[in-house]
Amino acid sequence: MFRTDRQGNEIEGPVSIQTDAFAIAGLVEYAQASTTEEPLLVACRTANAVLDCLGRPDSYETEPYSLPETMKAHKVAIQFSLAFREFAQATGNTRYAAASKELTREVL
C-alpha cells in the first residue's frame, strides 16, 4: 500500500509486502501486452527482494494487521504463490516456479 499526492509524489512508502504481489502480477500482464522486456526486469527485481523478505518473516509488514512475531499470514503465501506462478509461466524461470510450489505447500 502506498500513498501519493495528485502529482504522484510519495507521501507514505510501502506498508505491506502484499503490494509487491500485485506489482509482480501487473508487471507480468503489462509485459505480455506490450511485448517489452523492461516490466519483466522490474518484476524480477521485485520478486528477488520478496524472496529475501519471505525468508525472514519479521522483515516485512502486513498492514492493516500486523502479525505477532511467531506467526505467518496465509494471505502472503497465497498471493505470492500466484504471483510467482504467473511470473514463472511468463519467463520460464524455474526459481519462481519452485517458490510458487513451496508457498502453495505452506498454505496446504
PDB file of C-alpha atoms in Angstrom:
ATOM      1  CA  MET A   1       0.000   0.000   0.000  1.00  0.00           C
ATOM      2  CA  PHE A   2       1.358   3.392  -0.999  1.00  0.00           C
ATOM      3  CA  ARG A   3       0.009   6.880  -0.619  1.00  0.00           C
ATOM      4  CA  THR A   4       0.795   9.578  -3.171  1.00  0.00           C
ATOM      5  CA  ASP A   5      -0.317  13.113  -3.826  1.00  0.00           C
ATOM      6  CA  ARG A   6      -2.102  14.074  -7.062  1.00  0.00           C
ATOM      7  CA  GLN A   7       1.235  14.564  -8.832  1.00  0.00           C
ATOM      8  CA  GLY A   8       2.378  11.033  -7.915  1.00  0.00           C
ATOM      9  CA  ASN A   9       4.841  12.091  -5.229  1.00  0.00           C
ATOM     10  CA  GLU A  10       5.184   9.555  -2.441  1.00  0.00           C
ATOM     11  CA  ILE A  11       3.557  10.555   0.832  1.00  0.00           C
ATOM     12  CA  GLU A  12       3.921   7.190   2.524  1.00  0.00           C
ATOM     13  CA  GLY A  13       6.013   4.258   1.274  1.00  0.00           C
ATOM     14  CA  PRO A  14       5.202   0.567   1.327  1.00  0.00           C
ATOM     15  CA  VAL A  15       3.483  -0.624   4.479  1.00  0.00           C
ATOM     16  CA  SER A  16       2.600  -4.147   3.333  1.00  0.00           C
ATOM     17  CA  ILE A  17       4.555  -6.735   1.382  1.00  0.00           C
ATOM     18  CA  GLN A  18       1.307  -7.709  -0.304  1.00  0.00           C
ATOM     19  CA  THR A  19       1.550  -4.763  -2.673  1.00  0.00           C
ATOM     20  CA  ASP A  20       4.568  -6.470  -4.238  1.00  0.00           C
ATOM     21  CA  ALA A  21       2.420  -9.447  -5.239  1.00  0.00           C
ATOM     22  CA  PHE A  22       0.058  -7.128  -7.090  1.00  0.00           C
ATOM     23  CA  ALA A  23       3.020  -5.321  -8.654  1.00  0.00           C
ATOM     24  CA  ILE A  24       4.573  -8.558  -9.936  1.00  0.00           C
ATOM     25  CA  ALA A  25       1.282  -9.749 -11.406  1.00  0.00           C
ATOM     26  CA  GLY A  26       0.629  -6.362 -13.011  1.00  0.00           C
ATOM     27  CA  LEU A  27       4.127  -6.170 -14.472  1.00  0.00           C
ATOM     28  CA  VAL A  28       3.746  -9.643 -15.991  1.00  0.00           C
ATOM     29  CA  GLU A  29       0.454  -8.634 -17.602  1.00  0.00           C
ATOM     30  CA  TYR A  30       1.934  -5.364 -18.844  1.00  0.00           C
ATOM     31  CA  ALA A  31       4.955  -7.180 -20.323  1.00  0.00           C
ATOM     32  CA  GLN A  32       2.683  -9.586 -22.165  1.00  0.00           C
ATOM     33  CA  ALA A  33       0.500  -6.785 -23.505  1.00  0.00           C
ATOM     34  CA  SER A  34       3.382  -4.545 -24.515  1.00  0.00           C
ATOM     35  CA  THR A  35       5.846  -7.232 -25.625  1.00  0.00           C
ATOM     36  CA  THR A  36       8.696  -5.349 -23.941  1.00  0.00           C
ATOM     37  CA  GLU A  37      11.209  -6.821 -21.513  1.00  0.00           C
ATOM     38  CA  GLU A  38      11.516  -3.904 -19.074  1.00  0.00           C
ATOM     39  CA  PRO A  39       8.441  -4.822 -16.996  1.00  0.00           C
ATOM     40  CA  LEU A  40       9.818  -8.338 -16.520  1.00  0.00           C
ATOM     41  CA  LEU A  41      13.147  -6.924 -15.349  1.00  0.00           C
ATOM     42  CA  VAL A  42      11.344  -4.821 -12.743  1.00  0.00           C
ATOM     43  CA  ALA A  43       9.224  -7.836 -11.775  1.00  0.00           C
ATOM     44  CA  CYS A  44      12.406  -9.881 -11.374  1.00  0.00           C
ATOM     45  CA  ARG A  45      13.996  -7.305  -9.053  1.00  0.00           C
ATOM     46  CA  THR A  46      10.782  -7.135  -7.065  1.00  0.00           C
ATOM     47  CA  ALA A  47      10.446 -10.928  -6.851  1.00  0.00           C
ATOM     48  CA  ASN A  48      14.058 -11.313  -5.728  1.00  0.00           C
ATOM     49  CA  ALA A  49      13.542  -8.772  -2.955  1.00  0.00           C
ATOM     50  CA  VAL A  50      10.338 -10.531  -1.903  1.00  0.00           C
ATOM     51  CA  LEU A  51      12.009 -13.940  -1.774  1.00  0.00           C
ATOM     52  CA  ASP A  52      14.631 -12.459   0.519  1.00  0.00           C
ATOM     53  CA  CYS A  53      11.941 -10.981   2.784  1.00  0.00           C
ATOM     54  CA  LEU A  54       9.827 -14.138   2.841  1.00  0.00           C
ATOM     55  CA  GLY A  55      12.812 -15.972   4.256  1.00  0.00           C
ATOM     56  CA  ARG A  56      12.731 -13.518   7.171  1.00  0.00           C
ATOM     57  CA  PRO A  57       9.063 -13.204   8.238  1.00  0.00           C
ATOM     58  CA  ASP A  58       9.822 -10.438  10.726  1.00  0.00           C
ATOM     59  CA  SER A  59      11.309  -8.261   7.953  1.00  0.00           C
ATOM     60  CA  TYR A  60       8.054  -7.112   6.378  1.00  0.00           C
ATOM     61  CA  GLU A  61       4.706  -5.615   7.289  1.00  0.00           C
ATOM     62  CA  THR A  62       1.240  -6.967   6.525  1.00  0.00           C
ATOM     63  CA  GLU A  63      -0.917  -3.906   7.076  1.00  0.00           C
ATOM     64  CA  PRO A  64      -3.596  -3.268   8.032  1.00  0.00           C
ATOM     65  CA  TYR A  65      -2.994  -6.039  10.590  1.00  0.00           C
ATOM     66  CA  SER A  66       0.465  -6.668  11.994  1.00  0.00           C
ATOM     67  CA  LEU A  67       1.385 -10.227  12.897  1.00  0.00           C
ATOM     68  CA  PRO A  68       2.750 -11.449  16.193  1.00  0.00           C
ATOM     69  CA  GLU A  69       6.422 -12.460  15.929  1.00  0.00           C
ATOM     70  CA  THR A  70       5.733 -16.203  15.956  1.00  0.00           C
ATOM     71  CA  MET A  71       3.086 -16.192  13.223  1.00  0.00           C
ATOM     72  CA  LYS A  72       2.876 -16.138   9.447  1.00  0.00           C
ATOM     73  CA  ALA A  73      -0.086 -14.993   7.389  1.00  0.00           C
ATOM     74  CA  HIS A  74      -1.535 -17.370   4.825  1.00  0.00           C
ATOM     75  CA  LYS A  75      -2.631 -14.380   2.774  1.00  0.00           C
ATOM     76  CA  VAL A  76       1.017 -13.602   1.982  1.00  0.00           C
ATOM     77  CA  ALA A  77       1.774 -17.174   0.873  1.00  0.00           C
ATOM     78  CA  ILE A  78      -1.429 -17.351  -1.173  1.00  0.00           C
ATOM     79  CA  GLN A  79      -0.781 -14.085  -3.003  1.00  0.00           C
ATOM     80  CA  PHE A  80       2.860 -14.819  -3.772  1.00  0.00           C
ATOM     81  CA  SER A  81       2.220 -18.413  -4.812  1.00  0.00           C
ATOM     82  CA  LEU A  82       0.010 -16.994  -7.561  1.00  0.00           C
ATOM     83  CA  ALA A  83       2.266 -14.048  -8.451  1.00  0.00           C
ATOM     84  CA  PHE A  84       5.377 -16.261  -8.659  1.00  0.00           C
ATOM     85  CA  ARG A  85       3.483 -18.861 -10.708  1.00  0.00           C
ATOM     86  CA  GLU A  86       2.395 -16.238 -13.238  1.00  0.00           C
ATOM     87  CA  PHE A  87       5.910 -14.816 -13.369  1.00  0.00           C
ATOM     88  CA  ALA A  88       7.416 -18.282 -13.847  1.00  0.00           C
ATOM     89  CA  GLN A  89       4.980 -19.063 -16.656  1.00  0.00           C
ATOM     90  CA  ALA A  90       5.805 -15.785 -18.397  1.00  0.00           C
ATOM     91  CA  THR A  91       9.563 -16.210 -18.110  1.00  0.00           C
ATOM     92  CA  GLY A  92      10.190 -19.938 -17.823  1.00  0.00           C
ATOM     93  CA  ASN A  93      12.191 -19.216 -14.655  1.00  0.00           C
ATOM     94  CA  THR A  94      12.260 -22.358 -12.516  1.00  0.00           C
ATOM     95  CA  ARG A  95      13.284 -20.485  -9.357  1.00  0.00           C
ATOM     96  CA  TYR A  96       9.925 -18.748  -9.208  1.00  0.00           C
ATOM     97  CA  ALA A  97       8.049 -21.918 -10.144  1.00  0.00           C
ATOM     98  CA  ALA A  98       9.721 -23.676  -7.210  1.00  0.00           C
ATOM     99  CA  ALA A  99       8.928 -20.752  -4.904  1.00  0.00           C
ATOM    100  CA  SER A 100       5.290 -20.876  -6.003  1.00  0.00           C
ATOM    101  CA  LYS A 101       5.088 -24.604  -5.252  1.00  0.00           C
ATOM    102  CA  GLU A 102       6.714 -24.152  -1.837  1.00  0.00           C
ATOM    103  CA  LEU A 103       4.320 -21.357  -0.893  1.00  0.00           C
ATOM    104  CA  THR A 104       1.382 -23.461  -2.031  1.00  0.00           C
ATOM    105  CA  ARG A 105       2.669 -26.316   0.147  1.00  0.00           C
ATOM    106  CA  GLU A 106       2.838 -23.928   3.115  1.00  0.00           C
ATOM    107  CA  VAL A 107      -0.780 -22.956   2.619  1.00  0.00           C
ATOM    108  CA  LEU A 108      -1.943 -26.541   2.324  1.00  0.00           C
TER     109      LEU A 108
END
